[in-house]
PDB file of C-alpha atoms in Angstrom:
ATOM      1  CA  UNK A   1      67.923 109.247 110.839  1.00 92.00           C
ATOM      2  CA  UNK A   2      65.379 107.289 109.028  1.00 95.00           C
ATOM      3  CA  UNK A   3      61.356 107.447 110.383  1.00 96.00           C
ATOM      4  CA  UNK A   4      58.317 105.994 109.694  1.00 97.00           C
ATOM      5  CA  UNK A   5      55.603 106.903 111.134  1.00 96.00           C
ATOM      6  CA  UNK A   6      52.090 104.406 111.074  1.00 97.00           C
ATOM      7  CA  UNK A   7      49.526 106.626 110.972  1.00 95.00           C
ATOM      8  CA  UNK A   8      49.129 109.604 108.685  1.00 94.00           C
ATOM      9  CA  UNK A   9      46.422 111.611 110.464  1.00 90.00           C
ATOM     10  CA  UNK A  10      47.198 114.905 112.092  1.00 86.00           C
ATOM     11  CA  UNK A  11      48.939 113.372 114.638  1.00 86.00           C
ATOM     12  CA  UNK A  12      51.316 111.565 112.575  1.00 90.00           C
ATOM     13  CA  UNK A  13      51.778 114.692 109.819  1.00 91.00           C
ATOM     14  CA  UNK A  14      52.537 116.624 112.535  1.00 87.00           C
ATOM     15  CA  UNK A  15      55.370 114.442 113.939  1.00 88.00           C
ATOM     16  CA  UNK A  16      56.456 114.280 110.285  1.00 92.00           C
ATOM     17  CA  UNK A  17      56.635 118.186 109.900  1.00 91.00           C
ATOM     18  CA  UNK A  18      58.760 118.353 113.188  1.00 86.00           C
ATOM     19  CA  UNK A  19      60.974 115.477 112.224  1.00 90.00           C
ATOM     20  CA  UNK A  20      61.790 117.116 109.014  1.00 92.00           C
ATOM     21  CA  UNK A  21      62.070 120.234 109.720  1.00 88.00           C
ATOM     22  CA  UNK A  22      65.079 118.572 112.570  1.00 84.00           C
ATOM     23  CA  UNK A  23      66.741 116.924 109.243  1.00 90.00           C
ATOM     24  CA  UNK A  24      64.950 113.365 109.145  1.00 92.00           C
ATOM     25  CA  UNK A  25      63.459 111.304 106.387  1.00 95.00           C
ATOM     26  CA  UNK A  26      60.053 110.069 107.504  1.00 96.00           C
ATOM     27  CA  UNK A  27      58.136 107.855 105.819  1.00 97.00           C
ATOM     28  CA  UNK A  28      54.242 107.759 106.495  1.00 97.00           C
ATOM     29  CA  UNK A  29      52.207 104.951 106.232  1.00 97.00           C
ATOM     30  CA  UNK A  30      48.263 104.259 106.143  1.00 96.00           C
ATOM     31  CA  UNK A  31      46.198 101.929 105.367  1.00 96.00           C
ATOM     32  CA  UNK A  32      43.104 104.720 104.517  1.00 94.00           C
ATOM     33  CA  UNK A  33      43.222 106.392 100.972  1.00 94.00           C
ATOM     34  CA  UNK A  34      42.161 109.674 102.310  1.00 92.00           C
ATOM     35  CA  UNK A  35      44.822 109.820 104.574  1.00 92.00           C
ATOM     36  CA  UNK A  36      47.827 109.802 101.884  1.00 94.00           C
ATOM     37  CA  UNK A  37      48.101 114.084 101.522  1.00 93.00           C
ATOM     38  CA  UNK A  38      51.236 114.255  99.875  1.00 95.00           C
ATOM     39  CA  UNK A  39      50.890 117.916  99.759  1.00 95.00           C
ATOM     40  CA  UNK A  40      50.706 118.264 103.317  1.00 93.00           C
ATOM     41  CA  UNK A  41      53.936 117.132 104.084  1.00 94.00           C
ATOM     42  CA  UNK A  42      55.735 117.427 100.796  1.00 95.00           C
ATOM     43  CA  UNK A  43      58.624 116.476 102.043  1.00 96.00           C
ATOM     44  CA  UNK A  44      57.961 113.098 103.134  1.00 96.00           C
ATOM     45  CA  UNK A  45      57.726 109.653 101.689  1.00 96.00           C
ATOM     46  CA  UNK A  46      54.119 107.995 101.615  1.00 97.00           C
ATOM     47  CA  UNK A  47      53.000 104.525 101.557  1.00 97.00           C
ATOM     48  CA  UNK A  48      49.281 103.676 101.477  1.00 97.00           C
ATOM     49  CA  UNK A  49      49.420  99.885 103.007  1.00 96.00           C
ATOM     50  CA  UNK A  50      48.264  98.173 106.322  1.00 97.00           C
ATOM     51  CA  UNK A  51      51.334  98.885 108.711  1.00 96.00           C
ATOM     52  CA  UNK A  52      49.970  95.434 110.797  1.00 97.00           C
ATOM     53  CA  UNK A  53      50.570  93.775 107.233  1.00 96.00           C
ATOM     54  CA  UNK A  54      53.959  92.372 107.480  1.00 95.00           C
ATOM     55  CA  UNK A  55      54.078  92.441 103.474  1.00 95.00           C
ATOM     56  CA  UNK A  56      53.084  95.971 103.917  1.00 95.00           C
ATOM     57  CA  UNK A  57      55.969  96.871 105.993  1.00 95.00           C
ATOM     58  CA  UNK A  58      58.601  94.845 103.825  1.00 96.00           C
ATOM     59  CA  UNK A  59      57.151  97.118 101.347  1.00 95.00           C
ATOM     60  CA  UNK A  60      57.962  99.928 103.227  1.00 95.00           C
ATOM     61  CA  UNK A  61      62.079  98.782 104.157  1.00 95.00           C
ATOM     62  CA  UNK A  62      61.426  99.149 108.092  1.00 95.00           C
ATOM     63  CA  UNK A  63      64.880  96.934 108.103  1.00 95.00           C
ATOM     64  CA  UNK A  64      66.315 100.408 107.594  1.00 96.00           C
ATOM     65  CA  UNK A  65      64.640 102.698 109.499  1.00 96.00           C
ATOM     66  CA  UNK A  66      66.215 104.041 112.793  1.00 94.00           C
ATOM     67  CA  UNK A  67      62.801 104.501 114.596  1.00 95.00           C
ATOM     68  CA  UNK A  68      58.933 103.342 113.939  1.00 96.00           C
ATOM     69  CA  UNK A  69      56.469 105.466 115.719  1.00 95.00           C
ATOM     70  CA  UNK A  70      52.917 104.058 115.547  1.00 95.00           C
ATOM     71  CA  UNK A  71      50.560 106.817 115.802  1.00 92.00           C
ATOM     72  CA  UNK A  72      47.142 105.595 114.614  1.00 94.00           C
ATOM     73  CA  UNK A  73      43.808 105.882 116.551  1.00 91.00           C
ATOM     74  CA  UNK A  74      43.697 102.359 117.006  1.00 94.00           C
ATOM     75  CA  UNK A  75      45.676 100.975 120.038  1.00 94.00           C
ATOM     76  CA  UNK A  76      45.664  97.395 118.689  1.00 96.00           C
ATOM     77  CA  UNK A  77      47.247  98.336 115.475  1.00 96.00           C
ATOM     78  CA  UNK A  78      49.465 100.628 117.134  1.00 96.00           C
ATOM     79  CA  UNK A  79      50.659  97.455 119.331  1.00 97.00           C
ATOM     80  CA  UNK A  80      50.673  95.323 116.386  1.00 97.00           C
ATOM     81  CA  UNK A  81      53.009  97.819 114.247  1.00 97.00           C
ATOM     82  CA  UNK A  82      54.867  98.269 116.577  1.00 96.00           C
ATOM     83  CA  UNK A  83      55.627  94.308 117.786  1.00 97.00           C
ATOM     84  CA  UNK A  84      56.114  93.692 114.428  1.00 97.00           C
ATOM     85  CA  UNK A  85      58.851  96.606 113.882  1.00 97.00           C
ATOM     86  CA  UNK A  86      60.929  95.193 116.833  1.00 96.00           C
ATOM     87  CA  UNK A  87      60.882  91.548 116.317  1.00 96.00           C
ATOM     88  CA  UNK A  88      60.180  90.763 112.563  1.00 96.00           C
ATOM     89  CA  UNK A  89      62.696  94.029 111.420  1.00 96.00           C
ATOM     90  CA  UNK A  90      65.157  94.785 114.539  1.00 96.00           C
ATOM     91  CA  UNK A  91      64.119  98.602 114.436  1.00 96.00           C
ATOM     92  CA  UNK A  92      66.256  99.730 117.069  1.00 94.00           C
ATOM     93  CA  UNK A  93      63.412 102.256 119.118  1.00 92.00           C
ATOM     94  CA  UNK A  94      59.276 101.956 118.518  1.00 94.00           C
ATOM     95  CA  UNK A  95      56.944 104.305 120.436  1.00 92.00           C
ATOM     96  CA  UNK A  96      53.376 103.741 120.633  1.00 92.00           C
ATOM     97  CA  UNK A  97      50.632 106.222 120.642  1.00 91.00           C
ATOM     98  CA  UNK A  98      48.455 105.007 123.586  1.00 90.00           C
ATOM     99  CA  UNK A  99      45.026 106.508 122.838  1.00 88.00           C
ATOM    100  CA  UNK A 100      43.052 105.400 125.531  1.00 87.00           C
ATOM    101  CA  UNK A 101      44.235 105.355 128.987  1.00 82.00           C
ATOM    102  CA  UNK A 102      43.195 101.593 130.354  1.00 88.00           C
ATOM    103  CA  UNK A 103      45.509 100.119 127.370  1.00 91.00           C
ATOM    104  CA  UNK A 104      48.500 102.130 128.793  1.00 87.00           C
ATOM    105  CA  UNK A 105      49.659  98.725 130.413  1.00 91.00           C
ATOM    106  CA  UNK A 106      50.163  96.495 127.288  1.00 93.00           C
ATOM    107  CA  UNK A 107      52.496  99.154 125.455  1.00 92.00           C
ATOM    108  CA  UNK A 108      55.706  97.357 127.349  1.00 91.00           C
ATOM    109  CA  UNK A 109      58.730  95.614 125.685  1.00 90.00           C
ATOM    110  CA  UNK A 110      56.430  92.552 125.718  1.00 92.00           C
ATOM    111  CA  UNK A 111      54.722  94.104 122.871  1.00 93.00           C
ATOM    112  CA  UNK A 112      57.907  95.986 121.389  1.00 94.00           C
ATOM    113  CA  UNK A 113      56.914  99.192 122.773  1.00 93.00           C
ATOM    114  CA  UNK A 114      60.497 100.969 123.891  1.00 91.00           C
ATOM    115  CA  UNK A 115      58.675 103.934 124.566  1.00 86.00           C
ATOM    116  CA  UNK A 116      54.653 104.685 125.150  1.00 86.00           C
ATOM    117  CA  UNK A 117      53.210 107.992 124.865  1.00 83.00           C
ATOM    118  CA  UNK A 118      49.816 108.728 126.432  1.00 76.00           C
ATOM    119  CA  UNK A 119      47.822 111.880 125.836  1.00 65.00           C
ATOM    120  CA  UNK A 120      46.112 112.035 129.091  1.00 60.00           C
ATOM    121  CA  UNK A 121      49.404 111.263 131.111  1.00 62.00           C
ATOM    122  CA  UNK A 122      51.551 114.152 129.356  1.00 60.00           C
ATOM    123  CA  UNK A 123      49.126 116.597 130.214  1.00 53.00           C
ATOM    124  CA  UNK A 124      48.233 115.997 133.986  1.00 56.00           C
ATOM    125  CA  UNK A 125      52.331 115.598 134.410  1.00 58.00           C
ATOM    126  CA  UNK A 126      52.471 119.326 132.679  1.00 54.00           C
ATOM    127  CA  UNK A 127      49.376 120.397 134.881  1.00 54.00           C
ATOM    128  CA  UNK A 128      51.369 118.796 138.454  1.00 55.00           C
ATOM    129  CA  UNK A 129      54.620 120.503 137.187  1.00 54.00           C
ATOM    130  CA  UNK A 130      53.017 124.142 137.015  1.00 51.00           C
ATOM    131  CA  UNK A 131      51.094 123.994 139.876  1.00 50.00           C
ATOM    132  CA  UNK A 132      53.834 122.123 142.292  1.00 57.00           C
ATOM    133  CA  UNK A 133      57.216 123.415 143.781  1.00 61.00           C
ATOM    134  CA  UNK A 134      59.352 120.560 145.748  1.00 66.00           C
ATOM    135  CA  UNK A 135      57.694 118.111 144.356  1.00 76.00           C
ATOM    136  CA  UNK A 136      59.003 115.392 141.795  1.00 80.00           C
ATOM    137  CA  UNK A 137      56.639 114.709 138.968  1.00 79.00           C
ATOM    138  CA  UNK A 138      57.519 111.762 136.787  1.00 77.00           C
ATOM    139  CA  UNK A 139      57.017 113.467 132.978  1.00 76.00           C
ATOM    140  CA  UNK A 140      58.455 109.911 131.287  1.00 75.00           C
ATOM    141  CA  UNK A 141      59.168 106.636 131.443  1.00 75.00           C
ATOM    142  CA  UNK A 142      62.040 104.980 129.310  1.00 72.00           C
ATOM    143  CA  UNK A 143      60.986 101.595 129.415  1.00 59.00           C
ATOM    144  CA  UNK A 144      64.040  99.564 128.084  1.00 59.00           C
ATOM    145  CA  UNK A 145      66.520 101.544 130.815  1.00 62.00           C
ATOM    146  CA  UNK A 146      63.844 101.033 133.902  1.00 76.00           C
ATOM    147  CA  UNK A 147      64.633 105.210 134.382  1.00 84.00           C
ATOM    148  CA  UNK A 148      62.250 108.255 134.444  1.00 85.00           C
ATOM    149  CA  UNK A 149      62.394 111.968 133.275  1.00 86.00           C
ATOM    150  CA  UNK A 150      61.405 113.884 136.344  1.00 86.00           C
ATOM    151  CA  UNK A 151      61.347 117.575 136.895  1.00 87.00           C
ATOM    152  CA  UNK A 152      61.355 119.340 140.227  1.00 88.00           C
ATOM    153  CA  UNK A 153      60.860 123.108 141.048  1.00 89.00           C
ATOM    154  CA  UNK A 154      63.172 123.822 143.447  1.00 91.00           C
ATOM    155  CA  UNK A 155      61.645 125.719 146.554  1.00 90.00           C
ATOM    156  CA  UNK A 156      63.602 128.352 148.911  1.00 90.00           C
ATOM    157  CA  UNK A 157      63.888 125.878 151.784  1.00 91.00           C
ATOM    158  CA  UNK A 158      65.860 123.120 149.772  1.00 93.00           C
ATOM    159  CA  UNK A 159      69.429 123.030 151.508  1.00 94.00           C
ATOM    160  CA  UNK A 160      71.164 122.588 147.927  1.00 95.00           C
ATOM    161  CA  UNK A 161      69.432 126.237 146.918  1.00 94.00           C
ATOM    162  CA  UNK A 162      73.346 128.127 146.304  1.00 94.00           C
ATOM    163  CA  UNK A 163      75.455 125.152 146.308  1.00 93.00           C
ATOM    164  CA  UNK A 164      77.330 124.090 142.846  1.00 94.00           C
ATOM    165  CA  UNK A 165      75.817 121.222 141.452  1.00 92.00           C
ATOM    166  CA  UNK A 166      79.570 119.372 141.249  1.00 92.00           C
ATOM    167  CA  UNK A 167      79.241 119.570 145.374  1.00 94.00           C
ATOM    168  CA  UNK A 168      76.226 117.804 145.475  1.00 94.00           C
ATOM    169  CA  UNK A 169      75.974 114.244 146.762  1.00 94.00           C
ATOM    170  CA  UNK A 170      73.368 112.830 143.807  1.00 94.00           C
ATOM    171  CA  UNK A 171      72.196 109.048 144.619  1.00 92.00           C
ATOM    172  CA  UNK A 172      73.354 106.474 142.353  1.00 91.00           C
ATOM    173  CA  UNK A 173      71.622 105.860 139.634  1.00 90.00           C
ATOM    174  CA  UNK A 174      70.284 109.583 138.994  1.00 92.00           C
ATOM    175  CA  UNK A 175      71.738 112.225 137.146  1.00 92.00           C
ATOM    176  CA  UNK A 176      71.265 116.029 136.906  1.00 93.00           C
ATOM    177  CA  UNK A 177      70.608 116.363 132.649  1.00 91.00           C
ATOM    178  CA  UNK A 178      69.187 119.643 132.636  1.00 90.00           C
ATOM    179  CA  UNK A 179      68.291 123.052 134.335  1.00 91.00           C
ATOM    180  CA  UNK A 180      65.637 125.688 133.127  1.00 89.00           C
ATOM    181  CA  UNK A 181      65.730 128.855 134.449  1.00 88.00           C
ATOM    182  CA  UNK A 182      64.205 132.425 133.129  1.00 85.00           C
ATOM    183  CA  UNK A 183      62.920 130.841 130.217  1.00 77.00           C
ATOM    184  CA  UNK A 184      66.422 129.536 129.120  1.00 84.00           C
ATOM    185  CA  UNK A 185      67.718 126.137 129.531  1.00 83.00           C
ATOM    186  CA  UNK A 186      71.598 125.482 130.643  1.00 86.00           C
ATOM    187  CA  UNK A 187      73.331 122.113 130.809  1.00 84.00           C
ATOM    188  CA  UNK A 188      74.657 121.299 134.304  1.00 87.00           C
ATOM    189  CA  UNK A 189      77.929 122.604 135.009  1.00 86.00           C
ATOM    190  CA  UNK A 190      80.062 121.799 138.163  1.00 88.00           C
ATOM    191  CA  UNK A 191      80.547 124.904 139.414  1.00 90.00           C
ATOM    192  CA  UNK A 192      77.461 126.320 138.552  1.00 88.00           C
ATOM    193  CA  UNK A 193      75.204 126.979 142.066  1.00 93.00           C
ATOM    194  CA  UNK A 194      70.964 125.912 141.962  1.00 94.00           C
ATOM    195  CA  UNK A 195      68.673 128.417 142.361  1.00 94.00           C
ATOM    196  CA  UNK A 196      65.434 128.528 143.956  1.00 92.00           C
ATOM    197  CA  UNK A 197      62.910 128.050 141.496  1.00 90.00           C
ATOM    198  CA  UNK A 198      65.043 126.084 138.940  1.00 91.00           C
ATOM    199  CA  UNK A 199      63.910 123.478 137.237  1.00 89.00           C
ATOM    200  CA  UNK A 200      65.442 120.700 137.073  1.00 92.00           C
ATOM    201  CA  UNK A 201      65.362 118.033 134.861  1.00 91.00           C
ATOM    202  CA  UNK A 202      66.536 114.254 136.023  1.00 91.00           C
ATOM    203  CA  UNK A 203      67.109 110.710 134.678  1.00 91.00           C
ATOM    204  CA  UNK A 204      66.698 108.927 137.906  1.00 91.00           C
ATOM    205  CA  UNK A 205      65.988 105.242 138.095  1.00 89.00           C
ATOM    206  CA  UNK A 206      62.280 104.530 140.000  1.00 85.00           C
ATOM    207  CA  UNK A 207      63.926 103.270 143.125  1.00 89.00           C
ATOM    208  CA  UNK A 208      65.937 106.461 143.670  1.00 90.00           C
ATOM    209  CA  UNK A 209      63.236 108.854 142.689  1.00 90.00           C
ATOM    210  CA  UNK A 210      61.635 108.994 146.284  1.00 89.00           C
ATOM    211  CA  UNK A 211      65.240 109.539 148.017  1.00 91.00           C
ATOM    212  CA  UNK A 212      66.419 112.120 145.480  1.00 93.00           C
ATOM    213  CA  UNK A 213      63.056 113.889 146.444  1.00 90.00           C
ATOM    214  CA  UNK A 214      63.720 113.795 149.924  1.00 90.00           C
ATOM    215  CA  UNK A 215      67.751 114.658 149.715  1.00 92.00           C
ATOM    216  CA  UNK A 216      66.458 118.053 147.679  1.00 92.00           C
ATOM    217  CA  UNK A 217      63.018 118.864 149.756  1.00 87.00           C
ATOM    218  CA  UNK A 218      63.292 117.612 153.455  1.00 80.00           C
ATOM    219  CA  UNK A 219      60.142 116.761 154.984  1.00 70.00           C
ATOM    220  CA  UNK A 220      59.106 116.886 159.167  1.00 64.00           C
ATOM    221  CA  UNK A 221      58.465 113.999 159.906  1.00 56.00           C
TER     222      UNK A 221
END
């Protein structure tokens, strides 16, 4: 798969590191001089341009890459790069790096944003999931398929805690992807029976995410 990656900071080397070291060319683009550090990321390909240039990205053959990630420090260049990369090149998937919290609402589709990843939210979604066991916490949001990643801790008093997940009557529109348990992570298998304290990981669509909670975690009413 084919990156590039606006933004050569150490937000955007590190994303190129990790890409890499998966088996990805990346391609890393700025605009500054100081940022273009070959030797930081040998393995990469650089390009010192303005990624809200269209020129710039012609330059850079976003007509072939696979996925643009915009990761400046700059939220309108971010939104830019990334509007650009959907309509003007047809790059299948763009993420945006949403750097400050009030702009979270413009990185939609409108703006060419498939997926938007926000600092701030990440973290208090990791802080909910540590501290919280029956409840859902929404960790993503995959804009294009109107679904969310959500993770719940299964408690003792969930009725499904020993059942096999095959026997379980899952809404529409949600499915099981994932289960982490003593530190090791198992794909969902029919016969396999939940635990208490699981975690497990959904793709649920937004209206199903408040009966999936309830179906798993009954509440008095």
């Amino acid at each position: 798969m084919r990156v590039a990656i606006a933004g050569a900071g150490a937000v955007g080397r590190s994303i190129a590191r990790e890409l890499i070291d998966n088996g990805h060319e990346v391609l890393l683009i700025d605009k500054n001089a100081g940022s273009i550090k070959p030797e930081s990321v040998p393995d990469a390909e650089w390009l010192l341009a303005d990624s809200c240039e269209l020129s710039s990205l012609e330059e850079a053959r976003l007509q072939h890459c696979d996925v643009v990630i915009a990761a400046t420090g700059d939220d309108k260049a971010n939104l830019v790069t990334s509007l650009l990369a959907k309509t003007e090149f047809g790059v299948p998937r763009t993420v945006g790096r949403v750097n400050h919290p009030n702009n979270e609402w413009l990185f939609t589709e409108a703006w060419g944003v498939d997926v938007n990843v926000s600092t701030p939210r990440i973290m208090s979604a990791l802080v909910e999931e540590a501290v919280s066991v029956g409840d859902l916490v929404r960790l993503f949001t995959f804009r294009r398929g109107n679904a969310n990643l959500v993770e719940m801790t299964l408690p003792e008093e969930s009725p499904y805690v020993g059942e096999p997940t095959g026997l379980i009557p899952w809404p529409e529109n949600c499915a099981l992807v994932s289960i982490l348990r003593d530190g090791q992570v198992y794909t969902p298998d029919a016969e396999q029976p939940l635990e208490a304290g699981d975690e497990l990981l959904f793709v649920v669509s937004a209206e199903v995410e408040e009966r999936l909670e309830r179906m798993l975690v009954p509440r008095p009413d």
